[in-house]
Coordinates of C-alpha atoms in Angstrom, one line a residue:
Chain U
M27 CA 12.3 -175.2 16.4
A28 CA 10.5 -175.8 13.3
N29 CA 10.8 -172.4 11.5
E30 CA 14.2 -172.5 12.3
T31 CA 14.8 -175.7 9.3
F32 CA 11.3 -174.2 8.0
Y33 CA 13.6 -171.5 6.1
S34 CA 15.6 -173.9 4.6
E35 CA 18.3 -172.0 2.3
V36 CA 16.4 -173.0 -0.4
L37 CA 13.7 -170.6 0.7
T38 CA 16.1 -167.7 1.4
D39 CA 17.8 -168.1 -1.7
H40 CA 14.9 -167.9 -3.8
N41 CA 13.4 -164.9 -1.7
M42 CA 16.7 -162.7 -2.3
H43 CA 17.6 -163.6 -5.3
P44 CA 14.8 -164.9 -6.9
V45 CA 16.0 -165.8 -10.5
H46 CA 12.6 -165.1 -12.3
K47 CA 11.0 -161.6 -10.6
H48 CA 11.5 -159.2 -13.4
E49 CA 8.6 -157.9 -16.0
M50 CA 8.3 -159.4 -19.2
S51 CA 8.2 -157.7 -22.2
V52 CA 6.7 -160.8 -24.7
C53 CA 4.3 -162.7 -22.9
T54 CA 0.6 -164.2 -24.1
C55 CA -1.1 -164.4 -20.6
S56 CA -0.2 -162.1 -17.2
R57 CA -2.9 -162.1 -13.9
E58 CA -2.9 -161.0 -10.6
G59 CA -2.8 -162.7 -6.9
I60 CA -3.1 -161.3 -4.0
N61 CA -3.6 -162.4 -0.5
P62 CA -6.1 -159.4 0.9
S63 CA -4.6 -159.7 4.6
C64 CA -1.4 -160.7 4.0
G65 CA -0.3 -157.9 1.5
D66 CA 1.6 -160.5 -0.9
D67 CA 0.8 -158.6 -4.7
I68 CA 2.1 -160.6 -7.6
V69 CA 1.8 -160.7 -11.3
L70 CA 2.3 -163.7 -13.0
N71 CA 3.5 -163.8 -16.2
L72 CA 3.8 -166.4 -18.8
N73 CA 4.6 -166.3 -22.1
I74 CA 2.3 -170.0 -23.8
E75 CA 3.4 -171.1 -27.2
N76 CA 1.5 -174.2 -28.2
G77 CA 0.6 -175.1 -25.0
V78 CA 3.9 -175.0 -23.7
I79 CA 5.0 -172.0 -21.3
K80 CA 7.9 -171.1 -22.9
D81 CA 8.8 -168.7 -19.9
G82 CA 7.5 -167.3 -17.2
S83 CA 9.0 -164.2 -14.9
F84 CA 6.9 -162.5 -11.4
T85 CA 6.9 -159.0 -10.0
G86 CA 5.5 -157.8 -6.6
S87 CA 6.3 -157.9 -3.4
G88 CA 5.3 -160.2 -0.3
C89 CA 6.1 -162.1 2.2
A90 CA 9.5 -164.3 1.9
I91 CA 7.4 -167.3 1.4
S92 CA 5.1 -166.2 -1.6
Q93 CA 8.5 -165.2 -3.5
A94 CA 10.5 -167.8 -2.5
S95 CA 7.0 -170.1 -3.7
A96 CA 6.6 -168.2 -6.9
D97 CA 10.1 -168.7 -8.0
I98 CA 10.4 -172.4 -7.3
M99 CA 7.9 -172.5 -9.5
L100 CA 8.1 -170.9 -12.6
D101 CA 12.3 -173.1 -12.4
L102 CA 9.4 -175.9 -12.2
V103 CA 7.2 -175.3 -15.3
I104 CA 9.0 -173.1 -17.2
G105 CA 9.9 -175.5 -20.6
R106 CA 6.5 -178.0 -20.0
T107 CA 3.6 -177.7 -21.4
V108 CA 0.2 -176.7 -19.5
D109 CA -1.2 -179.8 -18.8
E110 CA 1.6 -180.6 -16.8
A111 CA 2.2 -177.7 -14.8
E112 CA -1.7 -177.7 -14.1
R113 CA -0.5 -181.8 -12.8
L114 CA 2.3 -180.0 -10.8
H115 CA 0.1 -178.1 -9.1
E116 CA -1.9 -179.9 -8.1
L117 CA 0.6 -182.3 -6.5
F118 CA 2.2 -179.3 -4.9
M119 CA -1.7 -178.8 -3.2
K120 CA -1.3 -182.5 -2.4
M121 CA 1.6 -182.1 -0.7
I122 CA 0.0 -179.4 1.2
R123 CA -2.5 -181.2 2.1
G124 CA -0.2 -183.4 3.8
E125 CA -1.3 -186.1 1.1
C126 CA 2.2 -186.5 -1.5
S127 CA 4.5 -189.6 -0.9
E128 CA 7.6 -189.6 -1.5
E129 CA 8.1 -190.2 -5.0
E130 CA 5.8 -187.3 -5.1
I131 CA 7.9 -184.5 -3.5
D132 CA 10.6 -185.9 -5.8
E133 CA 9.4 -185.0 -8.3
L134 CA 8.1 -181.0 -7.6
E135 CA 11.8 -180.8 -6.5
E136 CA 12.6 -177.8 -4.7
A137 CA 8.9 -177.1 -4.2
G138 CA 9.4 -180.0 -1.6
A139 CA 11.1 -177.5 1.1
L140 CA 7.4 -176.1 1.4
R141 CA 5.8 -179.7 2.5
D142 CA 5.6 -178.8 6.5
I143 CA 4.2 -175.5 5.6
S144 CA 1.1 -177.5 6.3
H145 CA 2.1 -176.9 9.8
M146 CA 1.9 -173.1 9.7
P147 CA -2.3 -172.9 8.8
A148 CA -1.6 -168.7 8.4
R149 CA 1.1 -169.5 5.7
V150 CA -0.7 -171.7 3.5
K151 CA -1.7 -169.2 1.3
C152 CA 1.1 -168.0 1.3
A153 CA 3.3 -170.5 -0.3
V154 CA 0.2 -171.3 -3.2
L155 CA -0.5 -167.9 -3.9
G156 CA 2.5 -168.5 -7.3
W157 CA 0.9 -171.8 -7.9
R158 CA -3.2 -170.5 -7.8
T159 CA -2.9 -167.8 -9.8
M160 CA -0.6 -169.9 -12.8
S161 CA -3.4 -172.8 -12.4
E162 CA -6.7 -169.5 -12.4
M163 CA -4.3 -168.2 -15.7
I164 CA -4.1 -172.1 -17.7
S165 CA -7.0 -173.1 -17.2
R166 CA -8.8 -170.0 -19.3
Chain G
M29 CA 15.5 -154.9 36.0
N30 CA 13.8 -153.6 39.0
L31 CA 10.5 -154.9 38.6
N32 CA 9.5 -156.6 42.2
E33 CA 9.9 -159.9 42.9
R34 CA 6.0 -161.3 42.3
N35 CA 5.3 -163.3 39.3
Y36 CA 2.2 -163.0 38.3
K37 CA 2.4 -165.5 35.3
T38 CA 1.8 -167.6 38.4
D39 CA -2.3 -166.3 38.2
F40 CA -2.4 -166.6 34.2
P41 CA -3.1 -170.9 33.7
A42 CA -1.4 -170.9 30.6
F43 CA 1.6 -170.1 31.4
D44 CA 1.0 -173.7 33.3
A45 CA -0.1 -174.9 29.8
Y46 CA 3.4 -173.1 28.0
P47 CA 5.6 -171.8 30.8
G48 CA 8.4 -171.3 28.1
L49 CA 5.5 -168.7 26.4
A50 CA 6.9 -165.6 25.4
Y51 CA 3.6 -163.6 25.5
L52 CA 3.4 -160.5 24.0
D53 CA 0.2 -159.8 21.5
N54 CA -1.6 -158.4 24.5
S55 CA -3.4 -155.6 22.6
A56 CA -4.9 -158.0 20.2
T57 CA -5.9 -160.1 23.7
T58 CA -4.4 -160.8 26.9
Q59 CA -4.9 -164.2 28.7
K60 CA -6.4 -164.8 31.1
P61 CA -6.1 -165.2 35.4
G62 CA -7.2 -168.2 37.4
A63 CA -9.5 -165.6 39.2
V64 CA -11.7 -164.8 36.0
I65 CA -11.6 -169.0 34.7
D66 CA -13.6 -169.6 37.8
A67 CA -16.4 -166.8 38.3
V68 CA -17.3 -167.2 35.1
R69 CA -16.7 -171.2 35.6
Q70 CA -18.3 -170.7 39.2
F71 CA -21.4 -168.4 37.1
Y72 CA -22.9 -171.6 34.9
R73 CA -22.2 -174.3 37.2
E74 CA -24.4 -172.8 40.6
E75 CA -26.1 -169.0 38.9
N76 CA -26.9 -170.1 35.7
A77 CA -30.8 -168.8 34.3
N78 CA -31.9 -166.1 32.4
P79 CA -30.8 -163.1 34.2
L80 CA -33.6 -160.2 33.9
R81 CA -36.7 -161.9 33.1
G82 CA -37.2 -164.8 35.8
L83 CA -39.2 -164.7 39.1
Y84 CA -37.7 -167.5 41.0
G85 CA -34.7 -167.2 43.0
L86 CA -31.8 -169.0 40.3
A87 CA -33.1 -166.5 37.9
V88 CA -32.9 -163.3 40.6
K89 CA -29.4 -164.7 41.4
A90 CA -28.3 -164.9 37.2
T91 CA -29.7 -161.6 37.9
E92 CA -27.8 -160.4 40.5
A93 CA -24.7 -161.3 39.2
Y94 CA -25.4 -160.0 35.5
E95 CA -26.0 -156.4 37.3
S96 CA -23.2 -156.3 39.9
A97 CA -21.8 -156.6 37.2
R98 CA -22.3 -153.2 35.5
I99 CA -21.9 -151.3 38.8
A100 CA -18.3 -152.7 38.7
V101 CA -17.6 -151.5 35.7
R102 CA -19.8 -148.2 36.4
D103 CA -17.1 -147.8 39.7
F104 CA -13.9 -148.8 37.1
I105 CA -14.3 -145.8 34.9
G106 CA -15.8 -143.8 36.7
A107 CA -19.4 -143.4 35.2
K108 CA -21.6 -141.3 37.0
S109 CA -24.4 -144.1 37.4
E110 CA -25.0 -147.8 36.0
R111 CA -27.4 -147.0 33.6
E112 CA -24.9 -145.5 31.3
I113 CA -23.3 -148.9 30.8
I114 CA -24.1 -150.8 28.1
F115 CA -22.5 -154.4 27.3
T116 CA -21.7 -155.5 24.6
R117 CA -19.9 -158.2 22.6
N118 CA -16.8 -156.0 22.2
A119 CA -15.5 -152.4 21.4
T120 CA -16.3 -153.2 17.6
E121 CA -20.1 -153.5 18.8
S122 CA -19.9 -151.0 21.3
L123 CA -18.3 -148.4 18.6
N124 CA -21.2 -149.7 16.1
L125 CA -23.5 -148.9 18.6
A126 CA -22.6 -145.2 18.7
A127 CA -22.5 -145.2 15.0
Y128 CA -25.7 -146.6 14.4
S129 CA -28.0 -145.5 17.3
Y130 CA -26.3 -141.8 17.8
G131 CA -25.0 -141.7 14.2
R132 CA -27.7 -142.0 11.9
A133 CA -30.4 -140.1 14.3
F134 CA -27.8 -137.1 14.6
V135 CA -25.8 -136.8 11.5
N136 CA -27.6 -135.4 8.4
E137 CA -26.3 -134.4 5.1
G138 CA -24.0 -131.9 4.6
D139 CA -22.4 -132.7 8.1
E140 CA -18.9 -133.6 8.4
I141 CA -17.3 -137.1 10.6
L142 CA -14.1 -136.3 11.5
V143 CA -11.7 -139.4 12.5
T144 CA -7.8 -139.7 12.9
V145 CA -6.2 -141.6 10.4
S146 CA -4.5 -143.8 13.1
E147 CA -7.7 -145.7 13.8
H148 CA -8.5 -149.1 14.4
H149 CA -10.8 -150.6 10.8
S150 CA -13.5 -150.5 14.2
N151 CA -13.7 -147.3 14.7
L152 CA -13.5 -146.4 11.0
L153 CA -16.0 -148.2 9.2
P154 CA -18.9 -147.3 10.8
W155 CA -18.3 -144.0 10.6
Q156 CA -17.3 -144.4 7.2
L157 CA -20.4 -145.7 6.5
L158 CA -22.5 -144.0 8.3
A159 CA -21.0 -141.0 5.4
K160 CA -22.1 -143.0 2.9
E161 CA -25.9 -143.7 3.7
K162 CA -26.0 -139.8 4.9
H163 CA -24.0 -137.9 2.4
A164 CA -22.0 -136.9 5.2
R165 CA -18.6 -135.9 4.8
L166 CA -15.9 -138.2 6.1
C167 CA -13.1 -136.3 7.3
F168 CA -9.8 -137.1 8.7
L169 CA -7.2 -136.0 10.8
E170 CA -3.5 -136.6 10.1
C171 CA -1.1 -137.8 12.6
T172 CA 2.8 -136.6 12.5
P173 CA 5.7 -139.2 12.1
D174 CA 5.8 -140.1 15.5
G175 CA 1.9 -140.7 15.6
E176 CA 0.8 -137.5 17.5
Y177 CA -2.0 -135.4 17.5
T178 CA -2.6 -132.1 19.4
P179 CA -5.0 -130.1 20.7
E180 CA -3.7 -127.4 18.2
M181 CA -4.3 -130.1 15.0
L182 CA -7.4 -130.8 15.9
K183 CA -8.8 -127.0 16.6
A184 CA -7.9 -126.8 13.2
A185 CA -9.3 -129.5 11.9
L186 CA -13.2 -128.9 13.2
T187 CA -15.7 -126.8 12.0
P188 CA -19.3 -125.8 12.4
R189 CA -20.7 -128.6 10.1
T190 CA -18.8 -131.3 12.3
R191 CA -21.0 -133.9 14.4
I192 CA -18.8 -137.1 15.6
F193 CA -15.1 -136.8 16.0
A194 CA -13.6 -140.9 16.6
A195 CA -10.1 -141.2 18.8
A196 CA -8.5 -143.9 20.1
Q197 CA -7.3 -143.1 23.8
I198 CA -3.9 -144.3 22.7
S199 CA -3.5 -146.4 19.3
N200 CA -2.6 -150.1 19.0
V201 CA -0.3 -149.3 16.3
F202 CA 2.1 -145.7 18.1
G203 CA 0.9 -147.0 21.3
R204 CA 1.1 -143.3 21.9
L205 CA -1.5 -141.5 24.3
N206 CA -4.0 -139.1 23.0
P207 CA -5.0 -135.8 24.7
I208 CA -8.6 -137.4 25.0
K209 CA -10.2 -134.8 27.9
E210 CA -9.2 -131.4 26.1
F211 CA -9.7 -132.6 22.7
A212 CA -13.4 -133.4 24.9
E213 CA -13.3 -129.6 25.4
L214 CA -12.5 -128.7 22.6
C215 CA -15.1 -130.5 21.4
H216 CA -18.1 -129.3 23.5
A217 CA -17.1 -125.5 22.6
N218 CA -17.4 -126.7 19.1
G219 CA -20.7 -128.7 19.8
T220 CA -19.2 -132.0 18.2
V221 CA -19.6 -135.2 19.9
I222 CA -16.7 -137.4 20.8
V223 CA -16.5 -141.2 20.6
C224 CA -13.2 -142.5 22.4
D225 CA -12.0 -145.9 21.4
G226 CA -10.1 -147.3 25.3
A227 CA -9.4 -150.4 24.0
Q228 CA -6.1 -149.8 24.3
S229 CA -6.4 -147.5 27.2
V230 CA -8.5 -149.4 29.5
P231 CA -6.5 -151.7 30.2
H232 CA -3.1 -150.3 31.2
I233 CA -3.9 -146.9 32.2
P234 CA -7.3 -145.6 35.1
V235 CA -10.2 -144.0 33.0
N236 CA -12.2 -142.0 34.5
V237 CA -14.7 -141.5 32.0
R238 CA -15.7 -138.4 34.0
E239 CA -12.2 -136.5 34.2
I240 CA -11.4 -137.0 30.4
D241 CA -15.4 -136.0 30.0
V242 CA -16.5 -138.0 26.8
D243 CA -19.7 -138.8 25.2
F244 CA -19.2 -142.4 24.4
L245 CA -16.1 -145.0 25.4
A246 CA -16.0 -148.2 23.6
F247 CA -13.9 -151.2 25.2
S248 CA -13.9 -154.4 25.0
G249 CA -13.1 -157.6 28.5
H250 CA -11.0 -159.6 26.1
K251 CA -8.0 -157.5 25.9
M252 CA -8.2 -157.0 29.9
L253 CA -7.9 -160.5 31.4
A254 CA -11.7 -160.6 30.3
P255 CA -12.9 -163.7 28.6
M256 CA -13.7 -162.6 24.6
G257 CA -17.4 -161.8 23.7
I258 CA -17.5 -158.7 26.1
G259 CA -17.7 -155.3 25.8
V260 CA -18.9 -151.8 26.8
L261 CA -20.0 -149.0 25.5
Y262 CA -20.2 -146.6 28.5
G263 CA -22.7 -143.9 27.0
R264 CA -23.7 -139.5 28.7
E265 CA -27.3 -140.7 29.8
S266 CA -28.4 -137.5 28.2
L267 CA -27.7 -138.7 24.9
L268 CA -28.5 -142.3 25.2
E269 CA -31.9 -140.6 26.9
K270 CA -32.4 -139.4 23.1
M271 CA -30.9 -142.4 20.6
P272 CA -33.4 -144.7 19.1
P273 CA -32.4 -148.4 20.1
F274 CA -30.0 -150.0 18.4
L275 CA -30.7 -153.8 18.1
S276 CA -34.6 -155.5 18.7
G277 CA -35.9 -157.9 19.9
G278 CA -36.5 -159.3 24.2
E279 CA -36.1 -157.8 27.1
M280 CA -35.0 -153.9 25.4
I281 CA -39.2 -153.2 25.6
E282 CA -41.8 -151.8 27.8
Y283 CA -44.7 -152.7 25.9
V284 CA -45.6 -154.2 22.6
T285 CA -48.7 -154.1 20.2
R286 CA -48.7 -155.2 16.5
E287 CA -47.5 -151.8 15.8
N288 CA -45.8 -149.8 18.1
A289 CA -43.3 -150.6 20.8
T290 CA -41.6 -148.6 23.8
Y291 CA -38.8 -148.9 24.8
A292 CA -37.1 -150.2 28.3
E293 CA -35.7 -147.8 30.3
L294 CA -31.7 -148.1 30.3
P295 CA -29.4 -149.3 29.8
H296 CA -32.0 -152.0 29.0
K297 CA -33.2 -150.8 25.7
F298 CA -29.7 -151.0 24.0
E299 CA -29.0 -154.9 24.8
A300 CA -31.7 -157.1 23.2
G301 CA -32.2 -160.6 23.3
T302 CA -30.3 -162.6 25.7
V303 CA -27.5 -161.4 27.6
N304 CA -23.5 -162.8 28.1
A305 CA -24.2 -163.0 31.5
G306 CA -21.0 -165.4 32.1
G307 CA -18.9 -162.7 30.2
A308 CA -20.2 -160.2 32.2
V309 CA -19.7 -161.7 35.5
G310 CA -15.9 -163.1 33.9
L311 CA -15.2 -158.9 33.4
H312 CA -16.4 -158.4 36.7
A313 CA -13.7 -161.0 38.1
A314 CA -11.2 -159.4 35.6
I315 CA -12.1 -155.5 37.5
D316 CA -11.6 -156.9 40.9
Y317 CA -8.2 -158.8 40.2
I318 CA -7.3 -155.5 38.8
G319 CA -8.1 -153.4 41.3
K320 CA -5.8 -156.3 43.9
I321 CA -2.8 -155.6 41.6
G322 CA -4.0 -151.4 41.3
F323 CA -2.9 -149.4 38.2
R324 CA 0.1 -148.4 40.2
E325 CA 1.9 -151.7 39.7
I326 CA 0.5 -152.2 36.3
E327 CA 2.4 -149.0 35.1
S328 CA 5.1 -149.2 36.7
R329 CA 6.0 -152.8 35.5
E330 CA 4.6 -152.2 32.4
N331 CA 6.4 -149.1 31.7
T332 CA 10.1 -150.7 32.7
L333 CA 9.7 -153.5 30.5
T334 CA 8.8 -151.0 27.2
R335 CA 11.9 -149.4 28.7
Q336 CA 14.0 -152.6 28.3
L337 CA 12.1 -153.5 24.8
I338 CA 12.6 -150.7 23.1
E339 CA 16.4 -149.6 24.1
G340 CA 17.6 -153.3 23.5
M341 CA 16.2 -152.4 20.3
R342 CA 17.5 -149.1 19.3
D343 CA 21.4 -151.2 19.7
I344 CA 20.1 -154.0 16.5
P345 CA 20.8 -152.8 13.6
H346 CA 18.0 -152.6 10.5
V347 CA 15.1 -152.3 12.9
H348 CA 13.3 -149.9 12.5
I349 CA 10.3 -148.8 15.8
I350 CA 6.9 -146.8 13.9
G351 CA 6.3 -144.3 16.1
S352 CA 8.4 -141.6 19.2
D353 CA 11.4 -142.7 20.1
K354 CA 10.7 -141.5 23.8
P355 CA 9.3 -145.3 26.4
E356 CA 7.2 -143.8 28.0
E357 CA 5.0 -142.7 24.4
H358 CA 4.0 -146.5 24.0
H359 CA 2.4 -147.6 27.0
G360 CA 4.1 -151.4 26.3
I361 CA 2.8 -151.7 22.2
V362 CA 6.0 -151.5 20.0
T363 CA 4.8 -151.8 16.7
F364 CA 8.3 -152.0 14.9
T365 CA 10.0 -153.0 10.7
I366 CA 12.9 -155.4 9.9
D367 CA 14.8 -153.9 6.7
D368 CA 13.9 -156.6 3.8
V369 CA 12.1 -159.4 6.6
H370 CA 8.5 -159.2 5.6
P371 CA 6.7 -159.0 8.9
H372 CA 4.9 -162.4 9.1
D373 CA 8.2 -163.6 8.3
I374 CA 9.7 -161.9 11.6
A375 CA 6.6 -163.5 13.2
A376 CA 6.6 -166.8 12.2
V377 CA 10.6 -166.9 12.8
M378 CA 9.2 -165.1 16.6
D379 CA 7.0 -168.3 16.8
S380 CA 10.5 -170.8 16.5
D381 CA 11.8 -169.6 18.4
G382 CA 8.4 -169.4 21.6
I383 CA 7.7 -165.8 20.8
A384 CA 3.9 -164.4 20.2
V385 CA 3.9 -161.8 18.5
R386 CA 1.0 -159.6 15.9
A387 CA 2.5 -159.4 12.8
G388 CA 0.1 -157.4 9.3
H389 CA -1.6 -154.0 8.9
H390 CA -3.6 -154.3 13.0
C391 CA -6.4 -153.3 11.0
A392 CA -5.1 -150.3 10.0
Q393 CA -4.4 -149.6 6.8
P394 CA -5.1 -146.0 6.3
L395 CA -2.6 -145.9 8.7
H396 CA 0.1 -147.7 7.5
K397 CA -0.9 -145.8 4.1
H398 CA 0.1 -143.1 5.7
L399 CA 2.8 -144.2 6.9
G400 CA 3.9 -145.1 3.5
V401 CA 4.3 -149.0 4.9
M402 CA 2.7 -152.3 3.4
S403 CA 2.8 -153.8 7.3
T404 CA 4.9 -154.2 10.7
A405 CA 4.8 -156.3 13.4
R406 CA 4.0 -155.7 16.5
A407 CA 5.3 -156.5 20.1
S408 CA 2.4 -155.8 23.0
I409 CA 3.4 -155.9 26.9
A410 CA 1.4 -156.3 30.0
F411 CA 2.0 -156.7 33.4
Y412 CA 2.2 -160.5 33.9
N413 CA 4.9 -160.0 31.1
D414 CA 8.0 -160.0 33.0
S415 CA 12.1 -159.2 32.0
G416 CA 12.9 -162.6 30.7
D417 CA 10.4 -163.0 27.7
I418 CA 11.6 -159.3 26.8
E419 CA 15.4 -160.8 26.4
K420 CA 13.9 -163.9 24.7
F421 CA 12.0 -160.9 21.9
L422 CA 15.5 -159.3 21.2
G423 CA 17.5 -162.2 21.6
C424 CA 15.4 -163.9 18.7
L425 CA 15.6 -160.4 17.0
K426 CA 19.0 -160.2 16.9
T427 CA 19.0 -163.5 14.6
I428 CA 16.1 -162.8 12.5
R429 CA 17.9 -161.0 9.4
R430 CA 20.6 -163.9 9.6
R431 CA 18.2 -166.3 9.7
M432 CA 16.3 -165.4 6.3
G433 CA 19.3 -165.5 4.5
F434 CA 20.5 -161.5 5.0
G435 CA 24.0 -160.2 6.4
E436 CA 23.4 -159.6 9.9

């Protein structure tokens, strides 16, 4: 029953009641992230000032994993510098490869709910969609 | 359930390995019976040489095994001659062969190619590419929300420029059986060639090419208990004769000079290179196995299970079935959505309960756009499924919204 626990309350909550899923009038950059094979399609908006992510939001549609992961990610990175956000992105990817220590997973807070996604290879791209999109934005 | 007592799962080694698995993804590929696996093994142990070439005993044996598979396919679909049976890798390659060889030679600028909006990408993209290359028009036959196409609808869509009409006999999304025989009559009266995708029909209902009178019929072995990598294109002999080769190379020639070549007789003209003889032998064994069970039994079991499935799904709130509400119009294919739950999440929850279903656009993106849904989930039945599989599916289906955090 791996998935019975996989769709944890953290995930279903962020999917049904995403805090950061809304349009954003003030933002410095926006980027679309798509998984063509599943139809996950989000637009990530960030408001970056002096290297700090002041605010962020996303819009679009997709499966529970893609939506919850993007929402959790924004919880984590809002208020942090782009360097810190990128470090968390690397940590998230490391977790998905199953290479993170428990301490490192703790650092990812609620995103740790996605640690078992490595057992569902077809869904990895859903979990990383928001993170990948953010990383592409801040590396520019 | 009034399914007879026979447990067909015991014929399939996959269910020894996964005894509890409710495998409901048969439209994607079926499991393989031991008889098929053993036949392939036997070929490679005792009959393996390069067919059609060698002059020694073992090569003759390999050729006999390969060519007797062709005869079996000929009889299975009621073709007039084995010259009309071309082995390919799968239905996709078969349809590409029809488009590239027949289409390139006989479709010209300004001509029209008509396809149904619910075609699998494999019966759409070869025509889309052909239309682009030839500056022909690609036209679509639109279906009703129930997935129905009638002869009247086709009649209205055919024009004097329609060279080709491409349609599935059974849609892989709706599961609905199209009136292909009537379509073929209308096409022929209009001078149009009809290309039929039989990938979802040939495994489940008796298909006779002389009765439905299509010009081409494509299907895959792996969706009808045979190995992956073997497929069939049936083509009307008079058309195949005038078509240029598709792929070129070894064993499809008669005589080759530096500048020119003459091509081998049918069907070898269309089978370049070393063939998948093991796959053909496996397909032969699958046809024999199906013959032993009989389509009466196959259809009766699949219809009973489809009825159980659809009637059970009707009672579950927030579940919507795509296409007809009549079980007998689904041929074991039931595509559905659940309010608020993405189909990939449906498939993941099902997987955790030991149920295999497909989720996504089922290689029919234009259809999903036409229906106004992003993607869907699909359960598809084979005769070896049983009512326990359906109960398990329905039991899980009821819990999905709750498990995703929604109300029941």
